[in-house]
Amino acid sequence: MVRPSSPEVSPGLWRREAGTVTRRAGALPERAPAPGAVVAEFRIVPAPTEWAQHAHRLHELVWVRGGTLTSRVGDRVFTVFEGHGLWMPAGVVHVGRATEGARFHSAFFAPDRTPFAFEEPKAIAMTPLLVSLLTHLSRTDLDEAARLRAEAVVFDVIEPSRHQLALRLPGDPRIDAIAEALLDDPADGRSLEEWARWLGTSDRTITRAFRRSTGLSFAQWRQMLRVHRALTLLSDGVDVMSVSERLGYAQPSSFIAAFRRVMGTTPGAFSGTVAAASRDVRNSVSGGENTGLSA
């Protein structure tokens, strides 16, 4: 079932932009063909797309080129961006949203034939070697021996990313309203004192609640939230100055410094990487690759 949706907030995700297509999880692999362990595929996302809550029988590794994917798992929001993937263990319930034009890759791993296990969702470093191997495994003409050789190398090279970029939502009724308001509008610049007056509580209570539930101070948590949102905006082609304004920074230099502290690179450099990947995706599509959606 596919339907366009008007702008609204999905629980624990950013405000849904106009034109977003919402989908139920469609036909997904139930098993990998024995004796292999991996089923790999890709598709182009022609419009902003959101997948409803679902889980998989197989482990899933997803990554994107030329865009971003946001996934909500329990009290955590993961942002998947260029050069990184997200491992989703079998049976874990999640929702996801991909930006328009992203090339969406997924590889499904049979739990009983995968010689490692990440028990929690985890960011994965999508090295050129790993990407090449999984792209190779998306072919339908591989014989059994070639498939097993490629899978064996995948098992050797797959590693967690040094960027475990997960935003933990508070899950505390005393401050959940703050989190939802900032997800709706990351530029909301109210101070701790102003939030406390709005909630009818003390700034000390808010400070303790954020630290206890997220491990971060309120200021650190808001900075992390803004960086997550910036990744999506920059991937959509929004320029650095406009992203800075949308996220409520008084000066672009403040935004650039905050982004660099979290990501280890500047927003301009990140935009350049995504733009290059987007060109590659467009060139691939013009060459006749699949643009369908099946998730």
Short mmCIF file of C-alpha atoms in Angstrom, two decimals:
data_model
loop_
_atom_site.label_atom_id
_atom_site.label_comp_id
_atom_site.label_asym_id
_atom_site.label_seq_id
_atom_site.Cartn_x
_atom_site.Cartn_y
_atom_site.Cartn_z
CA MET A 1 0.00 0.00 0.00
CA VAL A 2 1.39 3.40 -0.97
CA ARG A 3 -0.07 6.77 -0.16
CA PRO A 4 1.24 10.34 -0.18
CA SER A 5 1.13 12.01 3.19
CA SER A 6 0.87 15.58 4.37
CA PRO A 7 3.52 17.11 6.66
CA GLU A 8 3.29 15.64 10.17
CA VAL A 9 5.53 14.31 12.87
CA SER A 10 6.14 10.58 13.05
CA PRO A 11 6.91 9.38 16.58
CA GLY A 12 10.64 9.84 17.14
CA LEU A 13 11.39 11.02 13.61
CA TRP A 14 11.66 14.42 11.95
CA ARG A 15 8.69 16.30 10.64
CA ARG A 16 7.50 14.44 7.56
CA GLU A 17 7.98 16.60 4.48
CA ALA A 18 5.20 17.12 1.95
CA GLY A 19 5.20 14.47 -0.78
CA THR A 20 6.58 11.71 1.43
CA VAL A 21 5.36 8.28 0.37
CA THR A 22 4.54 5.89 3.21
CA ARG A 23 4.88 2.16 2.67
CA ARG A 24 4.32 -1.02 4.54
CA ALA A 25 7.23 -3.43 4.50
CA GLY A 26 6.67 -5.41 1.32
CA ALA A 27 8.07 -8.72 0.15
CA LEU A 28 11.28 -9.26 2.10
CA PRO A 29 13.57 -12.29 2.03
CA GLU A 30 12.44 -14.98 4.45
CA ARG A 31 15.61 -17.02 4.03
CA ALA A 32 18.87 -17.07 2.13
CA PRO A 33 19.26 -19.83 -0.46
CA ALA A 34 21.37 -22.60 1.13
CA PRO A 35 24.26 -23.01 1.45
CA GLY A 36 24.70 -19.24 1.06
CA ALA A 37 23.97 -16.75 3.84
CA VAL A 38 23.52 -13.39 2.10
CA VAL A 39 20.81 -11.91 -0.13
CA ALA A 40 21.76 -8.45 -1.46
CA GLU A 41 19.70 -5.95 -3.46
CA PHE A 42 19.34 -2.25 -4.18
CA ARG A 43 16.77 0.25 -5.44
CA ILE A 44 16.44 3.96 -6.12
CA VAL A 45 14.07 5.94 -3.88
CA PRO A 46 12.23 8.26 -6.32
CA ALA A 47 10.49 10.27 -3.58
CA PRO A 48 10.95 10.79 0.17
CA THR A 49 9.83 7.41 1.50
CA GLU A 50 8.88 6.13 4.93
CA TRP A 51 8.50 2.47 5.84
CA ALA A 52 6.02 1.54 8.55
CA GLN A 53 6.99 -0.38 11.66
CA HIS A 54 8.26 -3.85 10.82
CA ALA A 55 10.89 -6.49 11.60
CA HIS A 56 12.83 -9.04 9.52
CA ARG A 57 13.40 -12.77 9.89
CA LEU A 58 16.97 -12.21 8.69
CA HIS A 59 19.62 -9.77 9.89
CA GLU A 60 19.66 -6.70 7.64
CA LEU A 61 22.47 -4.34 6.66
CA VAL A 62 21.28 -1.15 4.96
CA TRP A 63 23.28 1.70 3.43
CA VAL A 64 22.57 4.55 1.04
CA ARG A 65 24.36 6.56 -1.61
CA GLY A 66 23.41 10.10 -2.52
CA GLY A 67 21.08 10.59 0.45
CA THR A 68 20.35 9.53 4.01
CA LEU A 69 18.22 7.00 5.85
CA THR A 70 16.75 7.66 9.31
CA SER A 71 15.67 4.69 11.39
CA ARG A 72 13.85 4.62 14.74
CA VAL A 73 14.53 1.62 16.99
CA GLY A 74 12.91 1.84 20.40
CA ASP A 75 14.28 4.94 22.09
CA ARG A 76 17.04 5.54 19.53
CA VAL A 77 17.14 7.37 16.21
CA PHE A 78 19.91 6.32 13.79
CA THR A 79 20.98 8.38 10.79
CA VAL A 80 22.64 6.41 7.99
CA PHE A 81 24.79 8.54 5.69
CA GLU A 82 27.42 8.21 2.98
CA GLY A 83 30.12 5.67 3.86
CA HIS A 84 28.17 4.08 6.71
CA GLY A 85 25.52 1.41 7.08
CA LEU A 86 23.18 0.19 9.79
CA TRP A 87 23.03 -3.41 10.99
CA MET A 88 19.52 -4.37 12.09
CA PRO A 89 19.36 -7.70 13.94
CA ALA A 90 16.64 -10.16 13.00
CA GLY A 91 13.42 -9.58 14.90
CA VAL A 92 14.14 -5.99 15.92
CA VAL A 93 11.12 -3.75 15.26
CA HIS A 94 11.94 -0.48 13.50
CA VAL A 95 10.69 2.22 11.15
CA GLY A 96 12.71 4.00 8.49
CA ARG A 97 12.73 6.98 6.19
CA ALA A 98 14.93 7.62 3.13
CA THR A 99 15.50 10.91 1.34
CA GLU A 100 14.47 11.46 -2.26
CA GLY A 101 16.83 10.10 -4.89
CA ALA A 102 18.86 7.97 -2.51
CA ARG A 103 20.18 4.67 -3.80
CA PHE A 104 19.02 2.30 -1.08
CA HIS A 105 21.02 -0.90 -0.59
CA SER A 106 20.17 -3.80 1.66
CA ALA A 107 21.82 -7.14 2.39
CA PHE A 108 20.03 -9.82 4.39
CA PHE A 109 22.03 -12.36 6.42
CA ALA A 110 20.71 -15.76 7.51
CA PRO A 111 21.29 -15.88 11.30
CA ASP A 112 22.09 -19.60 11.32
CA ARG A 113 24.76 -19.23 8.63
CA THR A 114 26.36 -15.93 9.67
CA PRO A 115 29.47 -16.54 11.82
CA PHE A 116 29.09 -13.37 13.90
CA ALA A 117 26.26 -11.56 15.63
CA PHE A 118 25.65 -7.92 16.49
CA GLU A 119 22.89 -8.21 19.04
CA GLU A 120 21.96 -4.52 18.85
CA PRO A 121 21.55 -2.14 15.89
CA LYS A 122 25.01 -0.94 15.00
CA ALA A 123 26.60 1.45 12.51
CA ILE A 124 28.85 -0.41 10.04
CA ALA A 125 31.79 1.02 8.12
CA MET A 126 30.89 0.63 4.43
CA THR A 127 34.41 0.35 3.06
CA PRO A 128 34.88 0.20 -0.72
CA LEU A 129 35.79 -3.49 -0.39
CA LEU A 130 32.64 -4.34 1.57
CA VAL A 131 30.43 -2.36 -0.82
CA SER A 132 32.02 -4.08 -3.83
CA LEU A 133 31.52 -7.52 -2.31
CA LEU A 134 27.86 -6.91 -1.48
CA THR A 135 27.25 -5.40 -4.92
CA HIS A 136 28.83 -8.52 -6.39
CA LEU A 137 26.48 -10.67 -4.29
CA SER A 138 23.45 -8.81 -5.69
CA ARG A 139 24.11 -10.53 -9.03
CA THR A 140 21.76 -13.35 -9.94
CA ASP A 141 24.21 -15.25 -12.16
CA LEU A 142 26.78 -16.25 -9.53
CA ASP A 143 27.42 -19.93 -9.13
CA GLU A 144 27.47 -21.48 -5.67
CA ALA A 145 31.25 -21.54 -5.29
CA ALA A 146 31.67 -17.87 -6.30
CA ARG A 147 28.91 -16.82 -3.92
CA LEU A 148 30.40 -18.68 -0.97
CA ARG A 149 33.87 -17.22 -1.64
CA ALA A 150 32.50 -13.68 -1.69
CA GLU A 151 30.44 -14.27 1.46
CA ALA A 152 33.49 -15.57 3.31
CA VAL A 153 35.35 -12.32 2.60
CA VAL A 154 32.31 -10.27 3.68
CA PHE A 155 32.35 -12.06 7.02
CA ASP A 156 36.05 -11.19 7.40
CA VAL A 157 35.85 -7.47 6.55
CA ILE A 158 32.55 -6.29 8.05
CA GLU A 159 33.31 -4.04 11.04
CA PRO A 160 31.49 -1.47 13.20
CA SER A 161 31.98 2.17 12.26
CA ARG A 162 33.79 4.55 14.57
CA HIS A 163 30.74 6.82 14.13
CA GLN A 164 28.01 5.12 16.18
CA LEU A 165 25.66 8.02 15.47
CA ALA A 166 22.56 7.22 17.50
CA LEU A 167 20.37 9.85 19.12
CA ARG A 168 18.85 8.45 22.30
CA LEU A 169 15.38 9.81 23.04
CA PRO A 170 14.73 10.48 26.73
CA GLY A 171 11.77 8.20 27.39
CA ASP A 172 11.13 10.27 30.51
CA PRO A 173 7.65 11.83 30.86
CA ARG A 174 9.17 14.85 32.57
CA ILE A 175 11.10 15.89 29.44
CA ASP A 176 9.59 13.93 26.53
CA ALA A 177 7.67 17.05 25.48
CA ILE A 178 10.97 18.89 25.01
CA ALA A 179 12.35 16.11 22.83
CA GLU A 180 9.23 16.02 20.65
CA ALA A 181 9.21 19.82 20.30
CA LEU A 182 12.85 19.83 19.19
CA LEU A 183 12.31 16.96 16.75
CA ASP A 184 9.50 19.06 15.29
CA ASP A 185 11.64 22.21 15.23
CA PRO A 186 15.38 21.75 15.91
CA ALA A 187 15.81 25.54 15.64
CA ASP A 188 13.80 26.09 18.83
CA GLY A 189 16.34 28.00 20.90
CA ARG A 190 14.58 28.17 24.25
CA SER A 191 16.91 28.09 27.23
CA LEU A 192 16.72 25.59 30.08
CA GLU A 193 14.97 28.21 32.17
CA GLU A 194 12.39 28.83 29.43
CA TRP A 195 11.74 25.11 28.99
CA ALA A 196 11.34 24.77 32.75
CA ARG A 197 8.75 27.55 32.86
CA TRP A 198 6.93 25.95 29.91
CA LEU A 199 6.76 22.61 31.73
CA GLY A 200 6.15 24.05 35.16
CA THR A 201 9.27 22.48 36.62
CA SER A 202 12.85 23.49 37.45
CA ASP A 203 15.85 23.69 35.17
CA ARG A 204 17.69 21.43 37.63
CA THR A 205 15.05 18.73 37.14
CA ILE A 206 15.39 18.97 33.36
CA THR A 207 19.20 18.82 33.59
CA ARG A 208 19.14 15.72 35.79
CA ALA A 209 16.50 14.01 33.63
CA PHE A 210 18.45 14.53 30.39
CA ARG A 211 21.70 13.32 31.93
CA ARG A 212 20.06 10.25 33.48
CA SER A 213 18.04 9.20 30.40
CA THR A 214 20.42 10.08 27.54
CA GLY A 215 23.87 10.31 29.11
CA LEU A 216 24.18 13.86 27.75
CA SER A 217 23.51 17.32 29.06
CA PHE A 218 20.56 19.15 27.52
CA ALA A 219 22.94 21.31 25.42
CA GLN A 220 24.88 18.26 24.20
CA TRP A 221 21.67 16.40 23.35
CA ARG A 222 20.27 19.32 21.37
CA GLN A 223 23.58 19.67 19.52
CA MET A 224 23.49 15.97 18.62
CA LEU A 225 19.89 16.25 17.43
CA ARG A 226 20.79 19.21 15.22
CA VAL A 227 23.72 17.32 13.68
CA HIS A 228 21.43 14.39 12.86
CA ARG A 229 19.02 16.78 11.17
CA ALA A 230 21.88 18.56 9.39
CA LEU A 231 23.00 15.29 7.79
CA THR A 232 19.61 14.92 6.12
CA LEU A 233 19.36 18.56 5.05
CA LEU A 234 22.89 18.60 3.62
CA SER A 235 22.19 15.34 1.78
CA ASP A 236 19.12 17.00 0.27
CA GLY A 237 21.39 19.66 -1.22
CA VAL A 238 20.60 22.48 1.21
CA ASP A 239 23.59 24.85 1.45
CA VAL A 240 25.55 25.22 4.68
CA MET A 241 24.32 28.74 5.50
CA SER A 242 20.67 27.75 5.03
CA VAL A 243 21.13 24.63 7.18
CA SER A 244 22.69 26.77 9.88
CA GLU A 245 19.70 29.13 9.82
CA ARG A 246 17.16 26.29 9.79
CA LEU A 247 18.79 24.74 12.85
CA GLY A 248 18.78 27.96 14.85
CA TYR A 249 22.47 28.87 14.88
CA ALA A 250 23.20 32.61 15.17
CA GLN A 251 26.30 32.26 13.00
CA PRO A 252 27.30 29.67 10.37
CA SER A 253 30.67 29.38 12.10
CA SER A 254 28.93 28.06 15.23
CA PHE A 255 27.15 25.42 13.18
CA ILE A 256 30.36 24.44 11.37
CA ALA A 257 32.21 24.05 14.69
CA ALA A 258 29.40 21.96 16.23
CA PHE A 259 29.18 19.73 13.15
CA ARG A 260 32.94 19.20 13.11
CA ARG A 261 32.99 18.28 16.82
CA VAL A 262 30.50 15.49 16.25
CA MET A 263 31.40 14.33 12.74
CA GLY A 264 35.13 15.06 12.51
CA THR A 265 34.62 16.94 9.23
CA THR A 266 33.01 20.16 8.06
CA PRO A 267 29.46 20.32 6.66
CA GLY A 268 30.90 21.61 3.38
CA ALA A 269 33.17 18.58 3.02
CA PHE A 270 30.27 16.28 3.89
CA SER A 271 28.07 17.96 1.25
CA GLY A 272 30.78 17.48 -1.35
CA THR A 273 30.99 13.76 -0.63
CA VAL A 274 27.21 13.34 -0.89
CA ALA A 275 27.06 15.40 -4.10
CA ALA A 276 29.70 13.19 -5.72
CA ALA A 277 27.76 10.08 -4.68
CA SER A 278 24.54 11.57 -6.07
CA ARG A 279 26.17 12.10 -9.44
CA ASP A 280 27.32 8.48 -9.42
CA VAL A 281 23.78 7.33 -8.61
CA ARG A 282 22.25 9.41 -11.41
CA ASN A 283 24.81 8.07 -13.87
CA SER A 284 24.04 4.51 -12.77
CA VAL A 285 20.30 5.06 -13.21
CA SER A 286 20.80 6.42 -16.72
CA GLY A 287 22.59 3.18 -17.45
CA GLY A 288 19.41 1.25 -16.84
CA GLU A 289 19.62 0.09 -13.22
CA ASN A 290 16.57 -0.84 -11.20
CA THR A 291 14.53 2.08 -9.85
CA GLY A 292 11.73 0.06 -8.27
CA LEU A 293 10.78 -0.10 -4.62
CA SER A 294 10.10 -3.32 -2.80
CA ALA A 295 10.66 -2.57 0.88
#
